[in-house]
Amino acid sequence: MTTAEQRSGHPPRVLVLRALGLGDLLAGVPALRGVRRAFPGHRVVLAQPPGLAELALSTGAVDAVFPAEAPARGVPDLTHWPGPPPDVAIDLHGNGPESRDALAALRPRRLLAHACPDGPPWRGQANERDRWCAFLHDYGIPADPLDLRLPPPGTPSPAPGAVVVHPGAASGSRRWPAERFAAVVRCLRAAGHRVVLTGGPGEDALVRSVAEHSGRRGSDVLAGGLPFGQLSALVAEASLVLSGDTGLAHLAVAHGTRSVTLFGPVSPRLWGPPPSPDHLALWKPGPPGDPHGRTPDARLLRIRTGEVAAACLRVLRDGRGRQRQSGPEAAHVH
């Protein structure tokens, strides 16, 4: 504890940098919980976009959020950090000198980062959850990559029991065509399932396109980006979530909700769910593509509507009468 903190009676602080998106935060929850357990007397502060504060605090791993964000997944400026330097600073943002230097500029008493001279090697081919837990293990901090579940939301779902279809993604390369999503929606409705469509901010046109092609509008179209509490409740109470490789897929896993996720430029072995019959990852093997590209990835386009509809119906059928899993495991279907 610093002298200033001793005088003020404030606990020492751990500053963790992971200023990325929804899926990145959820993939980092196991590592954050490892940090929380390793520093029980510290105040754990997460540097991240302020829009994800509610989610971060709900994990139980974070005491406070320090607003920090930069465009294009860049490293944010941290010089507005208040008070004395953090006792410990931990870089869960990346493996380069930029994120390390942003934390080092605050003069923490201890800095944990891949880019430090004594930092552990970067595990480029590891799943995101495994990578950051292994990073902490190398510093003597245990973390369980399967410790990723969120508590049930306190907000009621706007559509309990529905199949949630989320056609959007942050980049065009991870966006399966709208007309294909619409064909799957028609199939699911024909099988007797209620289907609701969701979209994030700026995705209203995409959601409307899927709705129009599927022949349904109105209350089952939840466009405009739901507040996080409602979105979390919607996913937690859904019978299934169908989406591309985006944050909503991670939210389904965190709530133990059955899911079918469509992968294209990046293998599910890197960003997919833990192995489980409740979480199906569809993808076509091939050389990795650009996860931030503007047009749909060629591997993603090789996934056909028939196999997606069949996968959804199979997961829904197999899940009937079986309690949602509390633990790990997923199928990757080629």
Short mmCIF file of C-alpha atoms in Angstrom, two decimals:
data_model
loop_
_atom_site.label_atom_id
_atom_site.label_comp_id
_atom_site.label_asym_id
_atom_site.label_seq_id
_atom_site.Cartn_x
_atom_site.Cartn_y
_atom_site.Cartn_z
CA MET A 1 0.00 0.00 0.00
CA THR A 2 1.34 3.44 -0.85
CA THR A 3 1.91 6.06 1.82
CA ALA A 4 -0.92 8.20 0.46
CA GLU A 5 -3.29 5.23 0.63
CA GLN A 6 -2.18 4.41 4.17
CA ARG A 7 -2.97 7.97 5.24
CA SER A 8 -6.35 7.97 3.49
CA GLY A 9 -7.35 4.53 4.77
CA HIS A 10 -8.12 3.40 1.20
CA PRO A 11 -7.23 -0.15 0.15
CA PRO A 12 -4.49 -0.73 -2.43
CA ARG A 13 -5.69 -0.89 -6.01
CA VAL A 14 -5.21 -3.32 -8.88
CA LEU A 15 -5.76 -1.77 -12.31
CA VAL A 16 -6.60 -4.25 -15.08
CA LEU A 17 -6.59 -3.06 -18.69
CA ARG A 18 -9.01 -4.81 -21.08
CA ALA A 19 -10.63 -1.97 -23.00
CA LEU A 20 -12.30 -4.04 -25.73
CA GLY A 21 -15.82 -5.23 -26.60
CA LEU A 22 -18.61 -7.31 -25.09
CA GLY A 23 -17.26 -10.68 -26.22
CA ASP A 24 -13.74 -9.76 -25.12
CA LEU A 25 -14.96 -8.85 -21.66
CA LEU A 26 -16.90 -12.10 -21.28
CA ALA A 27 -13.93 -14.14 -22.52
CA GLY A 28 -11.81 -12.34 -19.92
CA VAL A 29 -14.12 -13.09 -16.97
CA PRO A 30 -12.21 -16.23 -15.85
CA ALA A 31 -8.95 -14.26 -15.73
CA LEU A 32 -10.62 -11.36 -13.91
CA ARG A 33 -11.96 -13.76 -11.29
CA GLY A 34 -8.46 -15.15 -10.86
CA VAL A 35 -7.19 -11.63 -10.22
CA ARG A 36 -10.01 -11.00 -7.74
CA ARG A 37 -9.09 -14.13 -5.72
CA ALA A 38 -5.37 -13.38 -5.86
CA PHE A 39 -5.78 -9.87 -4.40
CA PRO A 40 -8.59 -10.16 -1.82
CA GLY A 41 -7.56 -7.03 0.08
CA HIS A 42 -7.26 -4.84 -3.01
CA ARG A 43 -9.78 -2.79 -4.92
CA VAL A 44 -9.91 -4.25 -8.43
CA VAL A 45 -10.50 -1.58 -11.08
CA LEU A 46 -11.10 -2.50 -14.72
CA ALA A 47 -10.12 -0.05 -17.47
CA GLN A 48 -12.73 -0.61 -20.18
CA PRO A 49 -15.45 1.16 -22.21
CA PRO A 50 -18.01 2.72 -19.83
CA GLY A 51 -20.91 1.16 -21.75
CA LEU A 52 -19.91 -2.26 -20.38
CA ALA A 53 -19.78 -1.16 -16.75
CA GLU A 54 -23.01 -2.93 -15.74
CA LEU A 55 -21.75 -6.24 -17.12
CA ALA A 56 -18.30 -5.87 -15.57
CA LEU A 57 -19.71 -5.19 -12.11
CA SER A 58 -22.17 -8.10 -12.41
CA THR A 59 -19.31 -10.59 -12.71
CA GLY A 60 -18.34 -10.10 -9.06
CA ALA A 61 -14.70 -9.81 -10.13
CA VAL A 62 -14.54 -6.03 -10.39
CA ASP A 63 -15.06 -3.33 -7.76
CA ALA A 64 -15.09 -0.37 -10.13
CA VAL A 65 -14.76 0.58 -13.78
CA PHE A 66 -12.26 3.16 -15.02
CA PRO A 67 -13.64 4.57 -18.31
CA ALA A 68 -11.16 3.92 -21.11
CA GLU A 69 -11.66 3.20 -24.81
CA ALA A 70 -10.02 3.76 -28.17
CA PRO A 71 -11.24 3.24 -31.74
CA ALA A 72 -10.46 0.08 -33.73
CA ARG A 73 -9.54 -1.95 -30.64
CA GLY A 74 -6.61 0.36 -29.97
CA VAL A 75 -4.92 1.11 -26.67
CA PRO A 76 -6.66 3.92 -24.76
CA ASP A 77 -4.96 6.77 -22.98
CA LEU A 78 -4.94 6.16 -19.21
CA THR A 79 -3.45 9.43 -18.00
CA HIS A 80 -6.75 10.49 -16.39
CA TRP A 81 -6.19 7.80 -13.73
CA PRO A 82 -7.06 9.46 -10.39
CA GLY A 83 -4.97 9.47 -7.23
CA PRO A 84 -1.73 7.64 -6.52
CA PRO A 85 -0.29 4.97 -8.83
CA PRO A 86 -1.93 1.53 -8.71
CA ASP A 87 -0.18 -1.05 -6.56
CA VAL A 88 -0.53 -3.62 -9.33
CA ALA A 89 -1.25 -3.09 -13.03
CA ILE A 90 -2.22 -6.04 -15.24
CA ASP A 91 -2.32 -5.97 -19.03
CA LEU A 92 -5.14 -8.22 -20.30
CA HIS A 93 -5.54 -6.04 -23.39
CA GLY A 94 -2.83 -7.30 -25.72
CA ASN A 95 0.72 -8.53 -26.09
CA GLY A 96 2.43 -5.46 -27.49
CA PRO A 97 4.41 -2.64 -25.96
CA GLU A 98 1.59 -0.12 -26.47
CA SER A 99 -0.72 -1.54 -23.78
CA ARG A 100 2.23 -2.25 -21.52
CA ASP A 101 3.49 1.31 -21.89
CA ALA A 102 0.03 2.80 -21.19
CA LEU A 103 0.05 1.04 -17.81
CA ALA A 104 3.75 1.65 -17.14
CA ALA A 105 3.17 5.41 -17.56
CA LEU A 106 1.10 5.29 -14.33
CA ARG A 107 4.18 4.01 -12.43
CA PRO A 108 2.56 0.99 -10.74
CA ARG A 109 4.57 -0.77 -8.06
CA ARG A 110 4.17 -4.03 -9.99
CA LEU A 111 3.36 -4.53 -13.69
CA LEU A 112 2.23 -7.81 -15.23
CA ALA A 113 2.30 -7.83 -19.03
CA HIS A 114 3.35 -10.04 -21.94
CA ALA A 115 5.63 -7.30 -23.21
CA CYS A 116 7.55 -6.95 -19.94
CA PRO A 117 11.13 -8.31 -20.01
CA ASP A 118 10.05 -11.10 -17.65
CA GLY A 119 6.62 -11.52 -19.27
CA PRO A 120 5.38 -14.96 -20.34
CA PRO A 121 5.31 -16.01 -24.00
CA TRP A 122 2.28 -15.13 -26.12
CA ARG A 123 0.11 -18.19 -26.86
CA GLY A 124 -1.14 -17.20 -30.29
CA GLN A 125 -3.09 -20.40 -31.02
CA ALA A 126 -4.82 -20.75 -27.64
CA ASN A 127 -8.48 -20.10 -26.98
CA GLU A 128 -8.93 -16.58 -25.62
CA ARG A 129 -10.11 -17.79 -22.20
CA ASP A 130 -7.23 -20.26 -21.90
CA ARG A 131 -4.64 -17.73 -23.06
CA TRP A 132 -5.29 -15.19 -20.33
CA CYS A 133 -5.68 -17.76 -17.58
CA ALA A 134 -2.32 -19.27 -18.62
CA PHE A 135 -0.79 -15.78 -18.61
CA LEU A 136 -1.84 -15.34 -14.97
CA HIS A 137 -0.67 -18.86 -14.06
CA ASP A 138 2.80 -17.89 -15.31
CA TYR A 139 2.77 -15.13 -12.71
CA GLY A 140 1.64 -17.54 -9.98
CA ILE A 141 -2.04 -16.52 -10.11
CA PRO A 142 -4.45 -19.47 -10.52
CA ALA A 143 -7.40 -18.92 -12.86
CA ASP A 144 -9.95 -21.39 -14.22
CA PRO A 145 -10.94 -20.84 -17.89
CA LEU A 146 -14.31 -22.48 -17.20
CA ASP A 147 -15.19 -20.00 -14.44
CA LEU A 148 -17.27 -17.93 -16.82
CA ARG A 149 -20.91 -18.12 -15.72
CA LEU A 150 -22.85 -14.97 -14.87
CA PRO A 151 -25.51 -14.73 -12.15
CA PRO A 152 -29.15 -14.63 -13.31
CA PRO A 153 -30.23 -11.11 -14.32
CA GLY A 154 -32.59 -9.22 -12.03
CA THR A 155 -34.53 -7.85 -15.02
CA PRO A 156 -37.42 -9.81 -16.59
CA SER A 157 -36.95 -11.04 -20.15
CA PRO A 158 -38.95 -9.25 -22.87
CA ALA A 159 -39.50 -12.66 -24.58
CA PRO A 160 -39.01 -15.60 -22.19
CA GLY A 161 -38.50 -18.95 -23.90
CA ALA A 162 -38.02 -17.51 -27.38
CA VAL A 163 -35.31 -18.40 -29.86
CA VAL A 164 -33.10 -15.31 -30.17
CA VAL A 165 -31.61 -14.67 -33.61
CA HIS A 166 -28.90 -12.02 -33.79
CA PRO A 167 -27.71 -11.41 -37.38
CA GLY A 168 -25.26 -8.60 -36.64
CA ALA A 169 -21.55 -8.51 -35.89
CA ALA A 170 -18.94 -5.81 -35.48
CA SER A 171 -17.40 -6.51 -38.89
CA GLY A 172 -18.77 -7.56 -42.25
CA SER A 173 -16.50 -10.61 -42.45
CA ARG A 174 -18.40 -12.19 -39.54
CA ARG A 175 -21.88 -11.33 -40.86
CA TRP A 176 -23.79 -14.22 -42.46
CA PRO A 177 -26.20 -12.91 -45.17
CA ALA A 178 -29.54 -11.54 -43.96
CA GLU A 179 -31.58 -13.63 -46.39
CA ARG A 180 -30.01 -16.81 -44.99
CA PHE A 181 -30.87 -15.82 -41.43
CA ALA A 182 -34.41 -15.14 -42.64
CA ALA A 183 -34.69 -18.63 -44.17
CA VAL A 184 -33.66 -20.20 -40.84
CA VAL A 185 -36.15 -17.99 -38.98
CA ARG A 186 -38.96 -19.23 -41.25
CA CYS A 187 -37.94 -22.82 -40.60
CA LEU A 188 -37.88 -22.35 -36.83
CA ARG A 189 -41.28 -20.67 -36.84
CA ALA A 190 -42.69 -23.46 -39.00
CA ALA A 191 -41.49 -25.91 -36.34
CA GLY A 192 -43.53 -24.01 -33.73
CA HIS A 193 -40.84 -21.88 -32.09
CA ARG A 194 -41.25 -18.22 -31.25
CA VAL A 195 -38.33 -16.29 -32.76
CA VAL A 196 -37.24 -12.78 -31.85
CA LEU A 197 -34.67 -10.75 -33.76
CA THR A 198 -32.13 -8.54 -32.03
CA GLY A 199 -29.56 -6.07 -33.24
CA GLY A 200 -27.02 -3.77 -31.74
CA PRO A 201 -26.72 0.00 -32.21
CA GLY A 202 -26.56 0.85 -35.90
CA GLU A 203 -27.96 -2.52 -37.01
CA ASP A 204 -31.63 -1.56 -37.42
CA ALA A 205 -31.52 -1.84 -41.23
CA LEU A 206 -30.02 -5.33 -41.01
CA VAL A 207 -32.62 -6.50 -38.47
CA ARG A 208 -35.44 -5.02 -40.56
CA SER A 209 -34.11 -6.81 -43.64
CA VAL A 210 -34.15 -10.19 -41.84
CA ALA A 211 -37.64 -9.45 -40.51
CA GLU A 212 -38.98 -8.54 -43.95
CA HIS A 213 -37.44 -11.58 -45.65
CA SER A 214 -38.85 -13.85 -42.93
CA GLY A 215 -42.32 -12.33 -43.20
CA ARG A 216 -42.61 -11.06 -39.63
CA ARG A 217 -42.44 -7.60 -38.07
CA GLY A 218 -43.66 -5.96 -34.85
CA SER A 219 -43.09 -7.09 -31.29
CA ASP A 220 -40.69 -9.89 -32.25
CA VAL A 221 -38.21 -7.40 -33.70
CA LEU A 222 -36.05 -5.90 -30.95
CA ALA A 223 -33.92 -3.44 -32.90
CA GLY A 224 -32.02 -0.40 -31.73
CA GLY A 225 -29.78 -2.10 -29.19
CA LEU A 226 -31.48 -3.19 -25.97
CA PRO A 227 -30.11 -1.85 -22.68
CA PHE A 228 -27.69 -4.41 -21.31
CA GLY A 229 -29.96 -5.54 -18.46
CA GLN A 230 -32.80 -6.39 -20.86
CA LEU A 231 -30.45 -8.00 -23.36
CA SER A 232 -28.88 -10.15 -20.66
CA ALA A 233 -32.32 -11.23 -19.41
CA LEU A 234 -33.47 -11.99 -22.97
CA VAL A 235 -30.47 -14.27 -23.53
CA ALA A 236 -30.65 -15.87 -20.08
CA GLU A 237 -34.30 -16.89 -20.59
CA ALA A 238 -34.02 -17.85 -24.27
CA SER A 239 -34.45 -21.42 -25.47
CA LEU A 240 -31.63 -20.91 -28.00
CA VAL A 241 -29.38 -18.14 -29.34
CA LEU A 242 -28.38 -18.19 -33.01
CA SER A 243 -25.71 -15.69 -34.01
CA GLY A 244 -22.41 -15.15 -35.71
CA ASP A 245 -19.08 -14.95 -33.90
CA THR A 246 -20.00 -11.95 -31.76
CA GLY A 247 -20.59 -10.86 -28.17
CA LEU A 248 -24.09 -12.35 -27.92
CA ALA A 249 -22.67 -15.84 -28.43
CA HIS A 250 -20.39 -15.31 -25.42
CA LEU A 251 -23.35 -14.01 -23.41
CA ALA A 252 -25.30 -17.20 -24.18
CA VAL A 253 -22.43 -19.32 -22.86
CA ALA A 254 -22.13 -17.13 -19.77
CA HIS A 255 -25.83 -17.72 -18.98
CA GLY A 256 -25.82 -21.42 -19.87
CA THR A 257 -28.27 -20.81 -22.73
CA ARG A 258 -28.09 -23.23 -25.65
CA SER A 259 -26.49 -21.71 -28.74
CA VAL A 260 -25.56 -22.21 -32.37
CA THR A 261 -22.74 -19.93 -33.52
CA LEU A 262 -21.54 -19.40 -37.10
CA PHE A 263 -17.78 -18.98 -37.51
CA GLY A 264 -15.95 -17.79 -40.60
CA PRO A 265 -12.63 -15.96 -40.60
CA VAL A 266 -11.54 -17.28 -37.19
CA SER A 267 -11.71 -20.86 -35.94
CA PRO A 268 -13.95 -21.59 -32.93
CA ARG A 269 -10.90 -23.17 -31.33
CA LEU A 270 -9.67 -19.62 -30.73
CA TRP A 271 -12.90 -17.79 -29.84
CA GLY A 272 -15.59 -20.47 -29.63
CA PRO A 273 -17.51 -21.88 -26.68
CA PRO A 274 -16.14 -24.55 -24.37
CA PRO A 275 -17.04 -28.05 -25.60
CA SER A 276 -20.67 -28.94 -24.82
CA PRO A 277 -23.69 -30.48 -26.56
CA ASP A 278 -25.53 -27.27 -25.63
CA HIS A 279 -23.19 -25.05 -27.68
CA LEU A 280 -22.71 -25.87 -31.34
CA ALA A 281 -20.10 -24.04 -33.40
CA LEU A 282 -20.52 -24.32 -37.17
CA TRP A 283 -17.53 -23.59 -39.39
CA LYS A 284 -15.66 -24.70 -42.48
CA PRO A 285 -11.92 -25.28 -41.97
CA GLY A 286 -9.47 -23.30 -44.05
CA PRO A 287 -6.76 -20.66 -43.79
CA PRO A 288 -7.70 -17.91 -41.32
CA GLY A 289 -9.30 -14.79 -42.74
CA ASP A 290 -9.57 -11.18 -41.62
CA PRO A 291 -11.88 -10.96 -38.57
CA HIS A 292 -12.26 -7.22 -39.18
CA GLY A 293 -12.89 -7.37 -42.94
CA ARG A 294 -15.75 -5.54 -44.66
CA THR A 295 -17.32 -8.41 -46.63
CA PRO A 296 -18.51 -11.87 -45.48
CA ASP A 297 -15.66 -14.34 -45.17
CA ALA A 298 -15.59 -17.12 -47.78
CA ARG A 299 -15.62 -19.81 -45.08
CA LEU A 300 -18.67 -18.26 -43.45
CA LEU A 301 -20.48 -18.25 -46.81
CA ARG A 302 -19.86 -21.99 -47.16
CA ILE A 303 -22.25 -22.57 -44.23
CA ARG A 304 -25.65 -23.31 -45.76
CA THR A 305 -29.10 -22.48 -44.44
CA GLY A 306 -30.17 -26.10 -44.26
CA GLU A 307 -27.36 -27.14 -41.94
CA VAL A 308 -27.94 -24.13 -39.69
CA ALA A 309 -31.66 -24.83 -39.40
CA ALA A 310 -30.99 -28.52 -38.73
CA ALA A 311 -28.40 -27.65 -36.07
CA CYS A 312 -30.82 -25.28 -34.30
CA LEU A 313 -33.64 -27.82 -34.30
CA ARG A 314 -31.29 -30.55 -33.07
CA VAL A 315 -29.98 -28.47 -30.16
CA LEU A 316 -33.53 -27.46 -29.23
CA ARG A 317 -34.75 -31.06 -29.41
CA ASP A 318 -31.81 -32.55 -27.51
CA GLY A 319 -32.08 -29.88 -24.84
CA ARG A 320 -35.69 -30.62 -23.97
CA GLY A 321 -36.06 -32.20 -20.58
CA ARG A 322 -32.39 -31.67 -19.80
CA GLN A 323 -31.30 -29.03 -17.33
CA ARG A 324 -28.96 -26.39 -18.65
CA GLN A 325 -25.39 -27.31 -18.07
CA SER A 326 -23.44 -25.65 -15.31
CA GLY A 327 -20.12 -26.63 -16.82
CA PRO A 328 -18.10 -26.72 -19.92
CA GLU A 329 -17.99 -28.57 -23.31
CA ALA A 330 -18.87 -27.81 -27.06
CA ALA A 331 -19.13 -29.38 -30.37
CA HIS A 332 -17.34 -27.87 -33.35
CA VAL A 333 -19.07 -29.10 -36.51
CA HIS A 334 -17.22 -28.92 -39.82
#
